[in-house]
Amino acid sequence: LLAVVVTLLDQAIIDYRWILLGVVSGGVIGALAARLVAMTAMPEMVALFNGFGGIASALVAGSIYWDQVVQKAPEGSVAAIMGTDESITVMLSILIGGVTFTGSIIALMKLNGSLKNGQPILLPARHFITFGLLFASIVFGVLGVIAAGSDSVLWVLLLAGGALVLGILLTIPIGGADMPVVVSLLNSYSGVAASMAGFVIGNPLLIIAGAMVGAAGLILTQIMCVAMNRSLLN
């Protein structure tokens, strides 16, 4: 909220209608959710909000890419149009944000027992599939950076699709009892995605806030792993 207010004042933005609509509607939904959700269902709400944070960061990065590369349609590669650093952070934000979104939705379904009663879903050769998809997503992101502006859309869409599927594959093998650890890790992912989006739009406050959430979520995940005799590698 502070970032929105400061940005409006600093940039002398006159038309506040859409921004105010987003702030008010989001505030009402958040307040109702926090008020009506039972305390025992709070981890599910946290998982859902993590997912929203991840997809919001991915959409912000995607909108900047769309505006600078697709709509304006300048000549040259995405890296040349946006800058190498900014184009890489766009791809990272889409990747991490997509993984966070679908992973959080699966975590919510595991917590409330709506997905196989929270039981692990173990696919054959799941490690090879997951690492293969991760590698493919990274390749899509690299190709999206070096491709010409008009040719990069396919690679960005493939990256987004791979990220969404990857979030599902990373979460379904884990049982519902371990979901609080996963939610904490996804919280860290959402912070990293927000930080990447901050780099894309040049917002130091978003970078700092995202980095704080990312670091805190990772530390909390490690503490929970030790307390529950779990490992981040499993």
PDB file of C-alpha atoms in Angstrom, residues 41-228:
ATOM      1  CA  ALA A  41      -7.725 -23.380   7.629  1.00  0.00           C
ATOM      2  CA  MET A  42      -5.200 -20.548   7.908  1.00  0.00           C
ATOM      3  CA  PRO A  43      -2.357 -22.544   6.235  1.00  0.00           C
ATOM      4  CA  GLU A  44      -4.627 -23.025   3.227  1.00  0.00           C
ATOM      5  CA  MET A  45      -5.268 -19.293   2.997  1.00  0.00           C
ATOM      6  CA  VAL A  46      -1.555 -18.568   3.307  1.00  0.00           C
ATOM      7  CA  ALA A  47      -0.898 -21.022   0.474  1.00  0.00           C
ATOM      8  CA  LEU A  48      -3.504 -19.314  -1.688  1.00  0.00           C
ATOM      9  CA  PHE A  49      -2.083 -15.858  -0.975  1.00  0.00           C
ATOM     10  CA  ASN A  50       1.407 -17.133  -1.822  1.00  0.00           C
ATOM     11  CA  GLY A  51       0.041 -18.283  -5.159  1.00  0.00           C
ATOM     12  CA  PHE A  52      -1.545 -14.896  -5.788  1.00  0.00           C
ATOM     13  CA  GLY A  53       1.749 -13.182  -5.002  1.00  0.00           C
ATOM     14  CA  GLY A  54       3.611 -15.424  -7.414  1.00  0.00           C
ATOM     15  CA  ILE A  55       1.201 -15.009 -10.313  1.00  0.00           C
ATOM     16  CA  ALA A  56       1.004 -11.239  -9.714  1.00  0.00           C
ATOM     17  CA  SER A  57       4.795 -10.960 -10.053  1.00  0.00           C
ATOM     18  CA  ALA A  58       4.759 -13.079 -13.202  1.00  0.00           C
ATOM     19  CA  LEU A  59       1.982 -10.949 -14.705  1.00  0.00           C
ATOM     20  CA  VAL A  60       3.823  -7.708 -13.902  1.00  0.00           C
ATOM     21  CA  ALA A  61       6.967  -8.997 -15.618  1.00  0.00           C
ATOM     22  CA  GLY A  62       4.913 -10.314 -18.529  1.00  0.00           C
ATOM     23  CA  SER A  63       3.123  -7.003 -18.964  1.00  0.00           C
ATOM     24  CA  ILE A  64       6.420  -5.106 -19.148  1.00  0.00           C
ATOM     25  CA  TYR A  65       7.701  -7.591 -21.729  1.00  0.00           C
ATOM     26  CA  TRP A  66       4.470  -7.295 -23.728  1.00  0.00           C
ATOM     27  CA  ASP A  67       4.531  -3.501 -23.690  1.00  0.00           C
ATOM     28  CA  GLN A  68       8.187  -3.035 -24.622  1.00  0.00           C
ATOM     29  CA  VAL A  69       8.668  -5.964 -26.999  1.00  0.00           C
ATOM     30  CA  VAL A  70       5.335  -6.991 -28.519  1.00  0.00           C
ATOM     31  CA  GLN A  71       3.225  -3.836 -28.647  1.00  0.00           C
ATOM     32  CA  LYS A  72       5.981  -1.395 -29.607  1.00  0.00           C
ATOM     33  CA  ALA A  73       7.561  -4.047 -31.885  1.00  0.00           C
ATOM     34  CA  PRO A  74      11.051  -2.553 -32.167  1.00  0.00           C
ATOM     35  CA  GLU A  75      13.825  -4.271 -34.128  1.00  0.00           C
ATOM     36  CA  GLY A  76      16.367  -6.536 -32.475  1.00  0.00           C
ATOM     37  CA  SER A  77      16.433  -9.280 -29.848  1.00  0.00           C
ATOM     38  CA  VAL A  78      14.610  -9.073 -26.521  1.00  0.00           C
ATOM     39  CA  ALA A  79      17.965  -8.586 -24.782  1.00  0.00           C
ATOM     40  CA  ALA A  80      18.750  -5.653 -27.064  1.00  0.00           C
ATOM     41  CA  ILE A  81      15.307  -4.097 -26.619  1.00  0.00           C
ATOM     42  CA  MET A  82      14.928  -4.471 -22.851  1.00  0.00           C
ATOM     43  CA  GLY A  83      18.540  -4.864 -21.829  1.00  0.00           C
ATOM     44  CA  THR A  84      20.180  -8.167 -20.955  1.00  0.00           C
ATOM     45  CA  ASP A  85      19.689  -7.902 -17.181  1.00  0.00           C
ATOM     46  CA  GLU A  86      16.059  -6.829 -17.415  1.00  0.00           C
ATOM     47  CA  SER A  87      15.141  -9.488 -19.976  1.00  0.00           C
ATOM     48  CA  ILE A  88      16.695 -12.212 -17.801  1.00  0.00           C
ATOM     49  CA  THR A  89      14.787 -11.035 -14.722  1.00  0.00           C
ATOM     50  CA  VAL A  90      11.559 -11.041 -16.743  1.00  0.00           C
ATOM     51  CA  MET A  91      12.081 -14.700 -17.595  1.00  0.00           C
ATOM     52  CA  LEU A  92      13.039 -15.548 -14.005  1.00  0.00           C
ATOM     53  CA  SER A  93       9.968 -13.785 -12.634  1.00  0.00           C
ATOM     54  CA  ILE A  94       7.693 -15.674 -15.029  1.00  0.00           C
ATOM     55  CA  LEU A  95       9.387 -18.974 -14.160  1.00  0.00           C
ATOM     56  CA  ILE A  96       9.389 -18.559 -10.377  1.00  0.00           C
ATOM     57  CA  GLY A  97       5.978 -16.887 -10.285  1.00  0.00           C
ATOM     58  CA  GLY A  98       4.385 -19.665 -12.353  1.00  0.00           C
ATOM     59  CA  VAL A  99       5.906 -22.400 -10.172  1.00  0.00           C
ATOM     60  CA  THR A 100       4.715 -20.575  -7.046  1.00  0.00           C
ATOM     61  CA  PHE A 101       1.151 -20.188  -8.335  1.00  0.00           C
ATOM     62  CA  THR A 102       0.379 -23.772  -9.320  1.00  0.00           C
ATOM     63  CA  GLY A 103       2.474 -25.182  -6.478  1.00  0.00           C
ATOM     64  CA  SER A 104       0.452 -23.134  -3.999  1.00  0.00           C
ATOM     65  CA  ILE A 105      -2.866 -24.256  -5.497  1.00  0.00           C
ATOM     66  CA  ILE A 106      -1.792 -27.903  -5.179  1.00  0.00           C
ATOM     67  CA  ALA A 107      -0.637 -27.221  -1.603  1.00  0.00           C
ATOM     68  CA  LEU A 108      -4.059 -25.765  -0.766  1.00  0.00           C
ATOM     69  CA  MET A 109      -5.817 -28.811  -2.232  1.00  0.00           C
ATOM     70  CA  LYS A 110      -3.499 -31.133  -0.302  1.00  0.00           C
ATOM     71  CA  LEU A 111      -4.121 -29.288   2.954  1.00  0.00           C
ATOM     72  CA  ASN A 112      -7.892 -29.449   2.691  1.00  0.00           C
ATOM     73  CA  GLY A 113      -7.826 -33.040   1.447  1.00  0.00           C
ATOM     74  CA  SER A 114      -9.535 -32.350  -1.869  1.00  0.00           C
ATOM     75  CA  LEU A 115      -6.636 -33.881  -3.849  1.00  0.00           C
ATOM     76  CA  LYS A 116      -6.408 -37.604  -3.130  1.00  0.00           C
ATOM     77  CA  ASN A 117      -7.024 -36.887   0.580  1.00  0.00           C
ATOM     78  CA  GLY A 118      -3.620 -35.263   0.804  1.00  0.00           C
ATOM     79  CA  GLN A 119      -1.764 -38.437  -0.157  1.00  0.00           C
ATOM     80  CA  PRO A 120       1.464 -38.227  -2.226  1.00  0.00           C
ATOM     81  CA  ILE A 121       1.057 -38.718  -5.978  1.00  0.00           C
ATOM     82  CA  LEU A 122       4.179 -40.481  -7.242  1.00  0.00           C
ATOM     83  CA  LEU A 123       4.606 -40.497 -11.003  1.00  0.00           C
ATOM     84  CA  PRO A 124       6.933 -43.015 -12.666  1.00  0.00           C
ATOM     85  CA  ALA A 125      10.403 -41.500 -13.252  1.00  0.00           C
ATOM     86  CA  ARG A 126       9.145 -38.319 -11.604  1.00  0.00           C
ATOM     87  CA  HIS A 127      12.642 -36.980 -10.885  1.00  0.00           C
ATOM     88  CA  PHE A 128      13.684 -37.273 -14.532  1.00  0.00           C
ATOM     89  CA  ILE A 129      10.434 -35.648 -15.662  1.00  0.00           C
ATOM     90  CA  THR A 130      10.772 -32.773 -13.192  1.00  0.00           C
ATOM     91  CA  PHE A 131      14.419 -32.041 -13.913  1.00  0.00           C
ATOM     92  CA  GLY A 132      13.809 -32.426 -17.636  1.00  0.00           C
ATOM     93  CA  LEU A 133      10.988 -29.884 -17.512  1.00  0.00           C
ATOM     94  CA  LEU A 134      13.096 -27.526 -15.399  1.00  0.00           C
ATOM     95  CA  PHE A 135      15.923 -27.744 -17.942  1.00  0.00           C
ATOM     96  CA  ALA A 136      13.478 -27.207 -20.806  1.00  0.00           C
ATOM     97  CA  SER A 137      11.990 -24.159 -19.064  1.00  0.00           C
ATOM     98  CA  ILE A 138      15.453 -22.660 -18.613  1.00  0.00           C
ATOM     99  CA  VAL A 139      16.155 -23.269 -22.314  1.00  0.00           C
ATOM    100  CA  PHE A 140      12.847 -21.590 -23.230  1.00  0.00           C
ATOM    101  CA  GLY A 141      13.826 -18.594 -21.100  1.00  0.00           C
ATOM    102  CA  VAL A 142      17.251 -18.316 -22.737  1.00  0.00           C
ATOM    103  CA  LEU A 143      15.720 -18.567 -26.202  1.00  0.00           C
ATOM    104  CA  GLY A 144      13.177 -15.940 -25.196  1.00  0.00           C
ATOM    105  CA  VAL A 145      16.010 -13.569 -24.270  1.00  0.00           C
ATOM    106  CA  ILE A 146      18.062 -14.018 -27.436  1.00  0.00           C
ATOM    107  CA  ALA A 147      15.158 -14.315 -29.899  1.00  0.00           C
ATOM    108  CA  ALA A 148      13.947 -11.431 -32.040  1.00  0.00           C
ATOM    109  CA  GLY A 149      11.086  -9.466 -30.521  1.00  0.00           C
ATOM    110  CA  SER A 150       8.304 -10.918 -32.678  1.00  0.00           C
ATOM    111  CA  ASP A 151       9.709 -14.456 -32.465  1.00  0.00           C
ATOM    112  CA  SER A 152      10.097 -14.477 -28.704  1.00  0.00           C
ATOM    113  CA  VAL A 153       6.385 -14.754 -27.841  1.00  0.00           C
ATOM    114  CA  LEU A 154       6.326 -18.510 -28.439  1.00  0.00           C
ATOM    115  CA  TRP A 155       9.302 -19.076 -26.140  1.00  0.00           C
ATOM    116  CA  VAL A 156       7.824 -16.911 -23.391  1.00  0.00           C
ATOM    117  CA  LEU A 157       4.511 -18.772 -23.598  1.00  0.00           C
ATOM    118  CA  LEU A 158       6.342 -22.104 -23.468  1.00  0.00           C
ATOM    119  CA  LEU A 159       8.288 -20.844 -20.455  1.00  0.00           C
ATOM    120  CA  ALA A 160       5.072 -19.833 -18.693  1.00  0.00           C
ATOM    121  CA  GLY A 161       3.407 -23.161 -19.474  1.00  0.00           C
ATOM    122  CA  GLY A 162       6.453 -25.104 -18.322  1.00  0.00           C
ATOM    123  CA  ALA A 163       6.563 -23.123 -15.084  1.00  0.00           C
ATOM    124  CA  LEU A 164       2.895 -23.840 -14.341  1.00  0.00           C
ATOM    125  CA  VAL A 165       3.316 -27.572 -14.935  1.00  0.00           C
ATOM    126  CA  LEU A 166       6.577 -27.600 -12.959  1.00  0.00           C
ATOM    127  CA  GLY A 167       4.811 -26.153  -9.918  1.00  0.00           C
ATOM    128  CA  ILE A 168       2.355 -29.059 -10.009  1.00  0.00           C
ATOM    129  CA  LEU A 169       5.058 -31.709 -10.442  1.00  0.00           C
ATOM    130  CA  LEU A 170       7.116 -30.317  -7.571  1.00  0.00           C
ATOM    131  CA  THR A 171       4.190 -30.408  -5.130  1.00  0.00           C
ATOM    132  CA  ILE A 172       2.108 -33.504  -5.884  1.00  0.00           C
ATOM    133  CA  PRO A 173       4.712 -36.041  -4.605  1.00  0.00           C
ATOM    134  CA  ILE A 174       4.583 -34.508  -1.106  1.00  0.00           C
ATOM    135  CA  GLY A 175       2.001 -35.604   1.453  1.00  0.00           C
ATOM    136  CA  GLY A 176      -0.449 -33.293   3.157  1.00  0.00           C
ATOM    137  CA  ALA A 177       1.305 -33.612   6.525  1.00  0.00           C
ATOM    138  CA  ASP A 178       4.411 -31.975   5.063  1.00  0.00           C
ATOM    139  CA  MET A 179       2.501 -29.213   3.260  1.00  0.00           C
ATOM    140  CA  PRO A 180       3.290 -26.528   5.899  1.00  0.00           C
ATOM    141  CA  VAL A 181       6.973 -26.889   4.963  1.00  0.00           C
ATOM    142  CA  VAL A 182       6.075 -26.640   1.274  1.00  0.00           C
ATOM    143  CA  VAL A 183       3.928 -23.568   1.897  1.00  0.00           C
ATOM    144  CA  SER A 184       6.849 -21.926   3.692  1.00  0.00           C
ATOM    145  CA  LEU A 185       9.140 -22.703   0.754  1.00  0.00           C
ATOM    146  CA  LEU A 186       6.557 -21.385  -1.715  1.00  0.00           C
ATOM    147  CA  ASN A 187       6.344 -18.244   0.404  1.00  0.00           C
ATOM    148  CA  SER A 188      10.066 -17.835  -0.186  1.00  0.00           C
ATOM    149  CA  TYR A 189       9.532 -18.367  -3.911  1.00  0.00           C
ATOM    150  CA  SER A 190       6.839 -15.675  -3.990  1.00  0.00           C
ATOM    151  CA  GLY A 191       9.267 -13.229  -2.384  1.00  0.00           C
ATOM    152  CA  VAL A 192      11.966 -14.027  -4.928  1.00  0.00           C
ATOM    153  CA  ALA A 193       9.444 -13.602  -7.768  1.00  0.00           C
ATOM    154  CA  ALA A 194       8.399 -10.230  -6.343  1.00  0.00           C
ATOM    155  CA  SER A 195      12.043  -9.179  -6.093  1.00  0.00           C
ATOM    156  CA  MET A 196      12.594 -10.160  -9.736  1.00  0.00           C
ATOM    157  CA  ALA A 197       9.535  -8.109 -10.711  1.00  0.00           C
ATOM    158  CA  GLY A 198      11.051  -5.206  -8.788  1.00  0.00           C
ATOM    159  CA  PHE A 199      14.166  -5.409 -10.949  1.00  0.00           C
ATOM    160  CA  VAL A 200      11.992  -5.449 -14.074  1.00  0.00           C
ATOM    161  CA  ILE A 201      10.085  -2.280 -13.196  1.00  0.00           C
ATOM    162  CA  GLY A 202      13.000  -0.586 -11.431  1.00  0.00           C
ATOM    163  CA  ASN A 203      11.314  -0.430  -8.022  1.00  0.00           C
ATOM    164  CA  PRO A 204      13.847  -0.649  -5.148  1.00  0.00           C
ATOM    165  CA  LEU A 205      11.102  -1.044  -2.523  1.00  0.00           C
ATOM    166  CA  LEU A 206       9.719  -4.138  -4.260  1.00  0.00           C
ATOM    167  CA  ILE A 207      13.221  -5.555  -4.613  1.00  0.00           C
ATOM    168  CA  ILE A 208      13.928  -5.095  -0.895  1.00  0.00           C
ATOM    169  CA  ALA A 209      10.530  -6.375   0.283  1.00  0.00           C
ATOM    170  CA  GLY A 210      10.717  -9.394  -2.018  1.00  0.00           C
ATOM    171  CA  ALA A 211      14.252 -10.230  -0.898  1.00  0.00           C
ATOM    172  CA  MET A 212      13.172 -10.027   2.754  1.00  0.00           C
ATOM    173  CA  VAL A 213      10.251 -12.389   2.163  1.00  0.00           C
ATOM    174  CA  GLY A 214      12.457 -14.743   0.149  1.00  0.00           C
ATOM    175  CA  ALA A 215      15.169 -14.916   2.817  1.00  0.00           C
ATOM    176  CA  ALA A 216      12.720 -15.181   5.729  1.00  0.00           C
ATOM    177  CA  GLY A 217      10.720 -17.921   3.996  1.00  0.00           C
ATOM    178  CA  LEU A 218      13.860 -19.933   3.284  1.00  0.00           C
ATOM    179  CA  ILE A 219      15.090 -19.632   6.872  1.00  0.00           C
ATOM    180  CA  LEU A 220      11.655 -20.630   8.196  1.00  0.00           C
ATOM    181  CA  THR A 221      11.597 -23.607   5.833  1.00  0.00           C
ATOM    182  CA  GLN A 222      14.950 -24.812   7.119  1.00  0.00           C
ATOM    183  CA  ILE A 223      13.822 -24.419  10.742  1.00  0.00           C
ATOM    184  CA  MET A 224      10.643 -26.393  10.021  1.00  0.00           C
ATOM    185  CA  CYS A 225      12.620 -29.113   8.225  1.00  0.00           C
ATOM    186  CA  VAL A 226      14.876 -29.560  11.237  1.00  0.00           C
ATOM    187  CA  ALA A 227      11.906 -29.580  13.641  1.00  0.00           C
ATOM    188  CA  MET A 228      10.002 -32.142  11.547  1.00  0.00           C
TER     189      MET A 228
END
